[in-house]
PDB file of C-alpha atoms in Angstrom:
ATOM      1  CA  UNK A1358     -22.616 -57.218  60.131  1.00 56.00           C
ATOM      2  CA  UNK A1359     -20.445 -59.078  62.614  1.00 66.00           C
ATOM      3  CA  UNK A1360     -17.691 -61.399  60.961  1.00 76.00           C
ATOM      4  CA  UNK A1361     -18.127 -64.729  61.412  1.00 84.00           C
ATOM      5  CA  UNK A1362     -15.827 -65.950  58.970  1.00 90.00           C
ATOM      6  CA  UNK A1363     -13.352 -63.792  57.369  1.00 90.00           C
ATOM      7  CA  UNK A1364     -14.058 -63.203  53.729  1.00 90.00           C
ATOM      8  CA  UNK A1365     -11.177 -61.528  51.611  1.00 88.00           C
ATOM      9  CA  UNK A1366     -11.374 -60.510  47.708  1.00 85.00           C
ATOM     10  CA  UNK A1367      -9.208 -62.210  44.980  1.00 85.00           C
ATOM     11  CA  UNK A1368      -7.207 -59.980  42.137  1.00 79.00           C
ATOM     12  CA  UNK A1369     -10.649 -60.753  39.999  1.00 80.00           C
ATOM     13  CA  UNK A1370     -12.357 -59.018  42.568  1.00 79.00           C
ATOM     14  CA  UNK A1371     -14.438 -62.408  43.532  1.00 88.00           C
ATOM     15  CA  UNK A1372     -15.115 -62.897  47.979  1.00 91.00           C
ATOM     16  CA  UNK A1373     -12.845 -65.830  48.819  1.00 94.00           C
ATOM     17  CA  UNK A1374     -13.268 -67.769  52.006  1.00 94.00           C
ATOM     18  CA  UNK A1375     -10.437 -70.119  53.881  1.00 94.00           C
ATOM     19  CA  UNK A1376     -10.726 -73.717  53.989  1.00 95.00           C
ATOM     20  CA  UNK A1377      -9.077 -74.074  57.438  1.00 94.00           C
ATOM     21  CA  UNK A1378     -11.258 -71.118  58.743  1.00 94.00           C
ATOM     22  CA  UNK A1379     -14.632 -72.682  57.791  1.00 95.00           C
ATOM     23  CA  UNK A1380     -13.570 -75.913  59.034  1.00 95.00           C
ATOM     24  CA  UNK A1381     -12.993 -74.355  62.276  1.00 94.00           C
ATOM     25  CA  UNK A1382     -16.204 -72.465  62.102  1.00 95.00           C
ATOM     26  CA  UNK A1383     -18.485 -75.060  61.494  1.00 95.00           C
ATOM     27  CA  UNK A1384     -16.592 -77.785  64.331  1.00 94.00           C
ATOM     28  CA  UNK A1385     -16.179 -80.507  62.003  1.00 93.00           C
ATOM     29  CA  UNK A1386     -14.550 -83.322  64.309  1.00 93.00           C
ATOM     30  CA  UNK A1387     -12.760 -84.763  61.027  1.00 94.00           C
ATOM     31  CA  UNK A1388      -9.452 -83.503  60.670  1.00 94.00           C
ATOM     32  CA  UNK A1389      -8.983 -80.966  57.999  1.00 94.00           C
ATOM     33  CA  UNK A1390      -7.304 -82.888  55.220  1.00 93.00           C
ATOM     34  CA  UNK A1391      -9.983 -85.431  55.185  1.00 95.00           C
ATOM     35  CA  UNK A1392     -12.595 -83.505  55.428  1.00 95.00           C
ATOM     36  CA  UNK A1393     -11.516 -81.097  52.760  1.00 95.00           C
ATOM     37  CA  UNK A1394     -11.129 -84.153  50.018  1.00 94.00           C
ATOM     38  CA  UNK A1395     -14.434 -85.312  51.261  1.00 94.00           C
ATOM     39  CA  UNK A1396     -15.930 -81.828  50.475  1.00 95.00           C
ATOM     40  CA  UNK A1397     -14.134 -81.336  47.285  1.00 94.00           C
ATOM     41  CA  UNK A1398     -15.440 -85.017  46.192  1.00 93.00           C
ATOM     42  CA  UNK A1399     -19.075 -83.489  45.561  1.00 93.00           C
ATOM     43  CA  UNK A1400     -17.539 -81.904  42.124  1.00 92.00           C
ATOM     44  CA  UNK A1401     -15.672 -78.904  43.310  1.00 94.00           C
ATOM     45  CA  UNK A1402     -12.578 -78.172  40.546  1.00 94.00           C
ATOM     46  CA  UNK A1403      -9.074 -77.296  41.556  1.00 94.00           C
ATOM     47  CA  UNK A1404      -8.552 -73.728  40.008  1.00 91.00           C
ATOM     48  CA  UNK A1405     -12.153 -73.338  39.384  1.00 93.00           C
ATOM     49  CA  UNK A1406     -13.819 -73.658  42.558  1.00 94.00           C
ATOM     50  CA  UNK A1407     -10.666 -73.306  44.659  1.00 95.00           C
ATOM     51  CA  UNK A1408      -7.077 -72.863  44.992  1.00 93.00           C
ATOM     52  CA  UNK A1409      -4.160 -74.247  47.100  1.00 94.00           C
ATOM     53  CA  UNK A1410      -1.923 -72.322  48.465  1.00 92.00           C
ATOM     54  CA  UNK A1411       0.879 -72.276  51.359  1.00 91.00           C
ATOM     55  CA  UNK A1412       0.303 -70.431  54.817  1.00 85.00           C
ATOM     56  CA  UNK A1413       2.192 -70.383  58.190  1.00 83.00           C
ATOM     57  CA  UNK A1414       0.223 -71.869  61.462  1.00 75.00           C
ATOM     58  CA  UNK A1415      -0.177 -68.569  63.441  1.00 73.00           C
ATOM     59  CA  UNK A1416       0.524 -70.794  66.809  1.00 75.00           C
ATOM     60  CA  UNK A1417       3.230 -73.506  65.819  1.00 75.00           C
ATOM     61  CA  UNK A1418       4.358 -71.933  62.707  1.00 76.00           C
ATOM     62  CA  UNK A1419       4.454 -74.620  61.049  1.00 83.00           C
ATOM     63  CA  UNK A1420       3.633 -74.623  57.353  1.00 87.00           C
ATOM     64  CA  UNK A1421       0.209 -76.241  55.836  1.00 90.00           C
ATOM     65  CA  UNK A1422      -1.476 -76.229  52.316  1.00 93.00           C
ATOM     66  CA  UNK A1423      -5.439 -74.122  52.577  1.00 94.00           C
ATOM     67  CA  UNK A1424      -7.204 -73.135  50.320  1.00 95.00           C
ATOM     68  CA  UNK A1425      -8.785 -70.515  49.249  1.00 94.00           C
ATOM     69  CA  UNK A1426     -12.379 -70.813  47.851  1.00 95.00           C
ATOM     70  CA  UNK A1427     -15.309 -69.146  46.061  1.00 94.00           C
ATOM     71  CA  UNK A1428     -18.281 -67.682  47.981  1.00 94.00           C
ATOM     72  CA  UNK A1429     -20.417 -70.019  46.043  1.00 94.00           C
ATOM     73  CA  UNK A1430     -18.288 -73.440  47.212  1.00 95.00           C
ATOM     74  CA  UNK A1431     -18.316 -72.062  50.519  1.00 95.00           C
ATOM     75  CA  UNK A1432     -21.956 -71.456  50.961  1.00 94.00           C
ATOM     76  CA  UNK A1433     -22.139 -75.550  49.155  1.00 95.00           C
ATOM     77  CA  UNK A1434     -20.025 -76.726  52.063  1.00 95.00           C
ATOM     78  CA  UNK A1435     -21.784 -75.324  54.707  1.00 94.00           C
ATOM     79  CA  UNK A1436     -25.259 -76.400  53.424  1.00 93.00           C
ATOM     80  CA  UNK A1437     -23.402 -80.024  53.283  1.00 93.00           C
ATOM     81  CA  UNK A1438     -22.997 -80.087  56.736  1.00 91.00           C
ATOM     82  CA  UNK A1439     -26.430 -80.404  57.893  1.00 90.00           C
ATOM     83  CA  UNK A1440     -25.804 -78.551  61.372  1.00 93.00           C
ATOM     84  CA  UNK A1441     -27.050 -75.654  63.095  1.00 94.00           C
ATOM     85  CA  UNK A1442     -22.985 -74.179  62.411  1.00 94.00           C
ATOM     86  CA  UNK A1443     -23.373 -75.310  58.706  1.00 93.00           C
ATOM     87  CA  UNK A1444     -26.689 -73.386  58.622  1.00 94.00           C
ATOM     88  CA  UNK A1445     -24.959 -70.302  60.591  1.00 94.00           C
ATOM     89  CA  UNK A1446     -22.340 -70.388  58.379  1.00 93.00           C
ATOM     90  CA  UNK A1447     -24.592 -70.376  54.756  1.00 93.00           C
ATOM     91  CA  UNK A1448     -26.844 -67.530  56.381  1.00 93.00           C
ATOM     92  CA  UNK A1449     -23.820 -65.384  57.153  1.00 92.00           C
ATOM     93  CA  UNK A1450     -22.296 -66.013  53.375  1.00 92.00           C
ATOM     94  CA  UNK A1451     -25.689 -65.061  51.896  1.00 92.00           C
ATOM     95  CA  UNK A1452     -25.443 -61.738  53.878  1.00 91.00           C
ATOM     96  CA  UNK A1453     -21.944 -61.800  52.537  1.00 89.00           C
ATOM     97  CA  UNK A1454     -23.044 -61.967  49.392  1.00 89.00           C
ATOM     98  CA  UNK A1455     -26.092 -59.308  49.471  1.00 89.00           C
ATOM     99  CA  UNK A1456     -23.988 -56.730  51.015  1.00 86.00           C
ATOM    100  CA  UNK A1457     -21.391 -57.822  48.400  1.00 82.00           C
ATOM    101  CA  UNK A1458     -24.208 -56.861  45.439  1.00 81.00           C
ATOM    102  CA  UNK A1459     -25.243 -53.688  46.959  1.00 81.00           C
ATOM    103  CA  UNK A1460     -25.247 -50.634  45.236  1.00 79.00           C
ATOM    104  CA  UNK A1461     -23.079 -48.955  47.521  1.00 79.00           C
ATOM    105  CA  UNK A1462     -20.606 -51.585  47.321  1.00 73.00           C
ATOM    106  CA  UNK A1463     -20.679 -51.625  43.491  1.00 73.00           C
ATOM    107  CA  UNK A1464     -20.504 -47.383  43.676  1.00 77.00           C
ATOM    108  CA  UNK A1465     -16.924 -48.339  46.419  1.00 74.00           C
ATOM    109  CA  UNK A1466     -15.757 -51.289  44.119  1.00 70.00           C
ATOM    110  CA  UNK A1467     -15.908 -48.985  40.653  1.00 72.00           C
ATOM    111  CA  UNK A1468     -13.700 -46.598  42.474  1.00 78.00           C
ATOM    112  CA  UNK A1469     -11.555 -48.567  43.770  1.00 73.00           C
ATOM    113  CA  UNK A1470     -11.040 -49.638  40.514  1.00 74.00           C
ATOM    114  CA  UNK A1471     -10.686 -46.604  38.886  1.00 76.00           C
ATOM    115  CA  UNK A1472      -8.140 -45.648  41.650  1.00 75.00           C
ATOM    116  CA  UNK A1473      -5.756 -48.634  40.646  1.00 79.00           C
ATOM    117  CA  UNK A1474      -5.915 -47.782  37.030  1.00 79.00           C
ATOM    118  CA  UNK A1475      -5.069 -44.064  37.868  1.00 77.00           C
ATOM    119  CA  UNK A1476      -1.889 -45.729  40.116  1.00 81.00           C
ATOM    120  CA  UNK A1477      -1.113 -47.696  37.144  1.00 80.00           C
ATOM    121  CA  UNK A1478      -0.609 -45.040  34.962  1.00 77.00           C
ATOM    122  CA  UNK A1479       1.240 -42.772  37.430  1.00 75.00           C
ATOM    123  CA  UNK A1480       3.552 -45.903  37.775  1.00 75.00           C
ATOM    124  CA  UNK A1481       3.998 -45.871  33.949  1.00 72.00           C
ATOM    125  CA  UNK A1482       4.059 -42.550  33.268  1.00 65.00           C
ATOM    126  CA  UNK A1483       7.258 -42.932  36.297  1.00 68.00           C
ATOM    127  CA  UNK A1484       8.366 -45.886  34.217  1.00 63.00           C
ATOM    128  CA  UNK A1485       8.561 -43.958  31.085  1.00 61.00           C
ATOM    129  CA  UNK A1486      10.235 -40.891  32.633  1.00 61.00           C
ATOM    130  CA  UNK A1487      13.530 -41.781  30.386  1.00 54.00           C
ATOM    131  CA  UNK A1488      11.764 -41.489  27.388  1.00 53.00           C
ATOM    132  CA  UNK A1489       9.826 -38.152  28.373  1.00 55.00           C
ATOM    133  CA  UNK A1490      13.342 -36.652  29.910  1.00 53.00           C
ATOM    134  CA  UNK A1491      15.511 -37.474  27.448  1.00 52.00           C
ATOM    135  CA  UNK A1492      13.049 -38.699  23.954  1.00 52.00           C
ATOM    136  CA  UNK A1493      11.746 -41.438  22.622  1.00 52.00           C
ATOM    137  CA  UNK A1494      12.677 -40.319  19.270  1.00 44.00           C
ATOM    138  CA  UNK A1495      16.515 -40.698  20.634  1.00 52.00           C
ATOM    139  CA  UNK A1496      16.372 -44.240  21.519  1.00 48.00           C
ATOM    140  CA  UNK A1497      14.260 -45.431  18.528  1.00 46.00           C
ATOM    141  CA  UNK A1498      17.027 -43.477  16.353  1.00 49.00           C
ATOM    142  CA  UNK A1499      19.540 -45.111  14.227  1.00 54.00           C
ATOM    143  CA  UNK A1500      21.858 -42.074  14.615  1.00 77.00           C
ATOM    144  CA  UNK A1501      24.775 -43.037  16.703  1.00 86.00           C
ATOM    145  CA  UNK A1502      27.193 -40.080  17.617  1.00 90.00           C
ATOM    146  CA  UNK A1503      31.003 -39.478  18.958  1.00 91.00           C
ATOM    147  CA  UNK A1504      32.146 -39.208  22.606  1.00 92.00           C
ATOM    148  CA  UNK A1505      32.533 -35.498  22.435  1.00 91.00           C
ATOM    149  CA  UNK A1506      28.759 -34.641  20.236  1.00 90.00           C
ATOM    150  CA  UNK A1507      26.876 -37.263  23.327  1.00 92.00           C
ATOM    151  CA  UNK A1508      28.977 -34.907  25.894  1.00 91.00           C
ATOM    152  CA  UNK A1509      27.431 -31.935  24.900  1.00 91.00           C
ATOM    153  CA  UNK A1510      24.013 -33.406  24.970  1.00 89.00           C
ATOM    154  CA  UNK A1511      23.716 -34.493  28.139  1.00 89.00           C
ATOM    155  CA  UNK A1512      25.083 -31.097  28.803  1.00 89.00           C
ATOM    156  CA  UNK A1513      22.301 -28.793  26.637  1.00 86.00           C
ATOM    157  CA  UNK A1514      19.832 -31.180  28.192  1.00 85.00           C
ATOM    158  CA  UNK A1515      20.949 -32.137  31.722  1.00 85.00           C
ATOM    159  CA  UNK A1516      23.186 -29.890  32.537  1.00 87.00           C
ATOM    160  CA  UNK A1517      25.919 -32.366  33.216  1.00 87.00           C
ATOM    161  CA  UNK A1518      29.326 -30.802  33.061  1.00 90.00           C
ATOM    162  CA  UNK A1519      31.205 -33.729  32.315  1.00 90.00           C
ATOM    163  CA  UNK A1520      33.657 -33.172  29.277  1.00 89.00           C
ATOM    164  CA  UNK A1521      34.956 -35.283  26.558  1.00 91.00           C
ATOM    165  CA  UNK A1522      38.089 -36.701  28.828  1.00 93.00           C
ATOM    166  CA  UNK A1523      35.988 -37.179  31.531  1.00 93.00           C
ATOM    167  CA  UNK A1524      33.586 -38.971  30.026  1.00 93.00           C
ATOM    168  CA  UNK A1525      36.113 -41.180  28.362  1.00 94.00           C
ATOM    169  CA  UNK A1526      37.663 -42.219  31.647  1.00 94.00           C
ATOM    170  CA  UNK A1527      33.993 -42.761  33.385  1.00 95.00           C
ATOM    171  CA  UNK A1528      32.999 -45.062  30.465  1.00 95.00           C
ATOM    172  CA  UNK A1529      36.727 -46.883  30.862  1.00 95.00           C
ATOM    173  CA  UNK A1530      35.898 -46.916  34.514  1.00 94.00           C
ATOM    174  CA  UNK A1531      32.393 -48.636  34.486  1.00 94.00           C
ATOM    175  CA  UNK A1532      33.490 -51.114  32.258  1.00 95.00           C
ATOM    176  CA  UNK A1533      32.314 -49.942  28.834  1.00 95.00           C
ATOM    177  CA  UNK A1534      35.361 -49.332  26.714  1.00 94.00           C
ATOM    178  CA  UNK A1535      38.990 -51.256  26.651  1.00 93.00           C
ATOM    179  CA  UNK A1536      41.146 -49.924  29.156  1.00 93.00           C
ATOM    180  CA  UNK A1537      44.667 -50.432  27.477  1.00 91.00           C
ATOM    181  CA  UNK A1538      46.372 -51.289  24.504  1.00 88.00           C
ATOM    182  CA  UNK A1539      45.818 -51.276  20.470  1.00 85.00           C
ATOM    183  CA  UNK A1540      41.900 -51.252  21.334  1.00 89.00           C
ATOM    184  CA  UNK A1541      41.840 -48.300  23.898  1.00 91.00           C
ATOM    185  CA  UNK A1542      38.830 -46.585  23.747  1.00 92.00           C
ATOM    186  CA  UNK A1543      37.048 -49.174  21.965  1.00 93.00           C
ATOM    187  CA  UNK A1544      33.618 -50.196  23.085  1.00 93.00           C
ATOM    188  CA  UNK A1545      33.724 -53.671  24.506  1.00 94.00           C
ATOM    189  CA  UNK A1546      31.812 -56.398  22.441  1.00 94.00           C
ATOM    190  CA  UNK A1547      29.045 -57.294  25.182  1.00 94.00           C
ATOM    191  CA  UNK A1548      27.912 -53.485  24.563  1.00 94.00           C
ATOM    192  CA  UNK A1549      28.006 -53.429  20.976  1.00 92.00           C
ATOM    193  CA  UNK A1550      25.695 -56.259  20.479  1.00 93.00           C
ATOM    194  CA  UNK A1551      23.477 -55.156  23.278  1.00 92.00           C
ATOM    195  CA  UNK A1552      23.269 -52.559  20.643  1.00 90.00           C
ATOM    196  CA  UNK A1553      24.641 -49.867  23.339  1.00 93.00           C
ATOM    197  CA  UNK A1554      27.659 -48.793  21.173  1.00 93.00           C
ATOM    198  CA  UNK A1555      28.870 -48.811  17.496  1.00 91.00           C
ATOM    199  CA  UNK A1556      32.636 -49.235  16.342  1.00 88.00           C
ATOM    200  CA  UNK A1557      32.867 -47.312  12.923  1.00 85.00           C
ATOM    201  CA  UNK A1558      36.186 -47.568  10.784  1.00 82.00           C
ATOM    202  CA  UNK A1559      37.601 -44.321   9.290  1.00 70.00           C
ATOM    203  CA  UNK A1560      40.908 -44.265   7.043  1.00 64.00           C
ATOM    204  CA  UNK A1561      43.153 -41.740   7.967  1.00 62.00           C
ATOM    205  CA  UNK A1562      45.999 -40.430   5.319  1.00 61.00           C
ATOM    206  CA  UNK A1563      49.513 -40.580   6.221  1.00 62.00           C
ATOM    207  CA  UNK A1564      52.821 -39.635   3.960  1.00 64.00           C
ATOM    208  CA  UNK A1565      53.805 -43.472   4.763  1.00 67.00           C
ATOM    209  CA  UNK A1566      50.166 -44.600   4.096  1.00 61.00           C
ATOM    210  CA  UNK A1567      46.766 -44.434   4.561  1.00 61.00           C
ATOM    211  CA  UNK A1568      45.878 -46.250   8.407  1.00 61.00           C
ATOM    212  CA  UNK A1569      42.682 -47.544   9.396  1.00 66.00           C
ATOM    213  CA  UNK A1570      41.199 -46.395  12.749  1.00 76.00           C
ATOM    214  CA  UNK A1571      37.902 -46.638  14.933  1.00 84.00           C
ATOM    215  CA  UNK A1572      35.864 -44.064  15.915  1.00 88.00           C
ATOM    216  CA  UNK A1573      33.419 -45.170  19.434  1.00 92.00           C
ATOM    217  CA  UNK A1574      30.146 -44.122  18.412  1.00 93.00           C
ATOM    218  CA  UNK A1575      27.023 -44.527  21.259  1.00 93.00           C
ATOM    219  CA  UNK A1576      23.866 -45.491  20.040  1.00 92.00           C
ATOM    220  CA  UNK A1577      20.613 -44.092  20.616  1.00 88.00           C
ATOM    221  CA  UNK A1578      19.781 -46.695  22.988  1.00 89.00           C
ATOM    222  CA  UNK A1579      23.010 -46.358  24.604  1.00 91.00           C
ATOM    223  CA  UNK A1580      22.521 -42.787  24.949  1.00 91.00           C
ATOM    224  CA  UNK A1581      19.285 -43.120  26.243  1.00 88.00           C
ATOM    225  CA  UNK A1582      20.757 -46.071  29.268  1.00 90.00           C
ATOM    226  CA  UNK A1583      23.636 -44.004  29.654  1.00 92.00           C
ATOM    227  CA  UNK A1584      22.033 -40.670  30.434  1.00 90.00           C
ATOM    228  CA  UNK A1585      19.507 -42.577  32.606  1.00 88.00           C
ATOM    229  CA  UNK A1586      22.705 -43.634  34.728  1.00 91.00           C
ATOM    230  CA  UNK A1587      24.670 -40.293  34.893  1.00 90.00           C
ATOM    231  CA  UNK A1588      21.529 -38.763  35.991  1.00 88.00           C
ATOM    232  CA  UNK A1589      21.148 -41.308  38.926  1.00 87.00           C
ATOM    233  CA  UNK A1590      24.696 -41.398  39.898  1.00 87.00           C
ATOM    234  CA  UNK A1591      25.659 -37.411  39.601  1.00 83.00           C
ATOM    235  CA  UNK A1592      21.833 -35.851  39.263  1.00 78.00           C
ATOM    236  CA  UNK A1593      21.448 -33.354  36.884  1.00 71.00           C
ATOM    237  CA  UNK A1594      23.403 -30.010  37.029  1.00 72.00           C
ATOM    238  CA  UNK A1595      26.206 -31.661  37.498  1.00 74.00           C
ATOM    239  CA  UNK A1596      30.099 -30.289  36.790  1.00 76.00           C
ATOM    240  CA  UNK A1597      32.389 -32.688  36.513  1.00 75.00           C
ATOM    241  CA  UNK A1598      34.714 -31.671  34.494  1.00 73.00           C
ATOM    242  CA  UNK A1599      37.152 -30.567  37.575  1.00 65.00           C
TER     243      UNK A1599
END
């Protein structure tokens, strides 16, 4: 069947036709914008029948409002115009349509279908790749653990070589803990309530008294981002430690 006016399919899988492009077809002297609030006057609904949208004039590039309609409005219109082009125009749309309903058609949309549902769960299944390499028990864990215990578990698991040290002065480096002073080492605030990192407070026993420290603890979650990042920036297999 020869294409007299292009047809295209919405996301709801419904044949849409252009305003503009039946105007065209069907020779309407009127210029576009009147004749389109004409048409729409007979009880077509913004968002039901049709919808606006911006496109770029092929020729002047200049931009212009269309709009993109139902198979049923368009086949309406034409019928409106009462000339041979009008009746050209419905005739074609109703062998739109039939071709549209055909079993072979209905066998090609099912598949096609099916095929975006299959790309949609490879895309997921991509999406989720975090939780698959590295366990979605980890991240949904309350258990936070030290510097030097989250070292050697991207190291049984990954393979990154990275060691305690060196991960200390990559997590300074990227912005995570304090660089300097009484608070070295401690995970900045942003991080711990982003729920990356937790700040836990041991007492340690002196002759001149007992002193309070911190001990950086990284949460599940922040194991979880923090892996996914090492792994992008270094790949897996990684040594490090030199």
């Amino acid at each position: 069947m020869n294409q007299l006016i292009a047809t295209q399919n919405n996301e709801q899988g419904e044949i849409i036709v252009s305003g503009r492009e039946l105007h065209e077809f069907l020779e309407v002297a009127e210029r576009f914008s009147k004749w389109w609030e004409r048409m729409t006057g007979y009880g077509f609904e913004n968002g039901l029948d049709y919808t606006p949208y911006q496109m770029v004039h092929p020729q002047n590039k200049q931009e212009l409002i269309d709009y993109s309609m139902k198979l049923d409005m368009a086949k309406e219109l034409a019928m409106i115009q009462r000339t041979d082009k009008g009746k050209e125009a419905r005739q074609y749309f109703l062998q739109v349509e039939k071709a549209w309903n055909s079993p072979e058609m209905i066998i090609k949309r099912a598949m096609q279908i099916q095929d975006k549902k299959i790309l949609e769960l490879e895309n997921k299944i991509q999406e989720d790749k975090r939780y698959t390499d590295f366990g979605k028990v980890v991240e949904m864990s309350e258990a936070a653990v030290n510097i030097g215990a989250f070292v050697k578990i991207i190291y049984d698991k990954h393979g990154i070589n990275i060691g305690r040290n060196k991960m200390f002065d990559w997590l300074r480096d990227k912005g995570y803990l304090i660089k300097s002073g009484r608070e070295k080492n401690n995970p900045k605030q942003q991080f711990i309530e982003q729920g990356l990192f937790e700040l836990r407070p041991t007492i340690i026993s002196r002759s001149e008294g007992d002193v309070q420290s911190h001990t950086t603890l990284i949460t599940g979650k922040g194991q979880v981002k923090l892996t996914e990042i090492l792994l992008s920036e270094f790949g897996s297999r990684s040594d490090l430690s030199g």
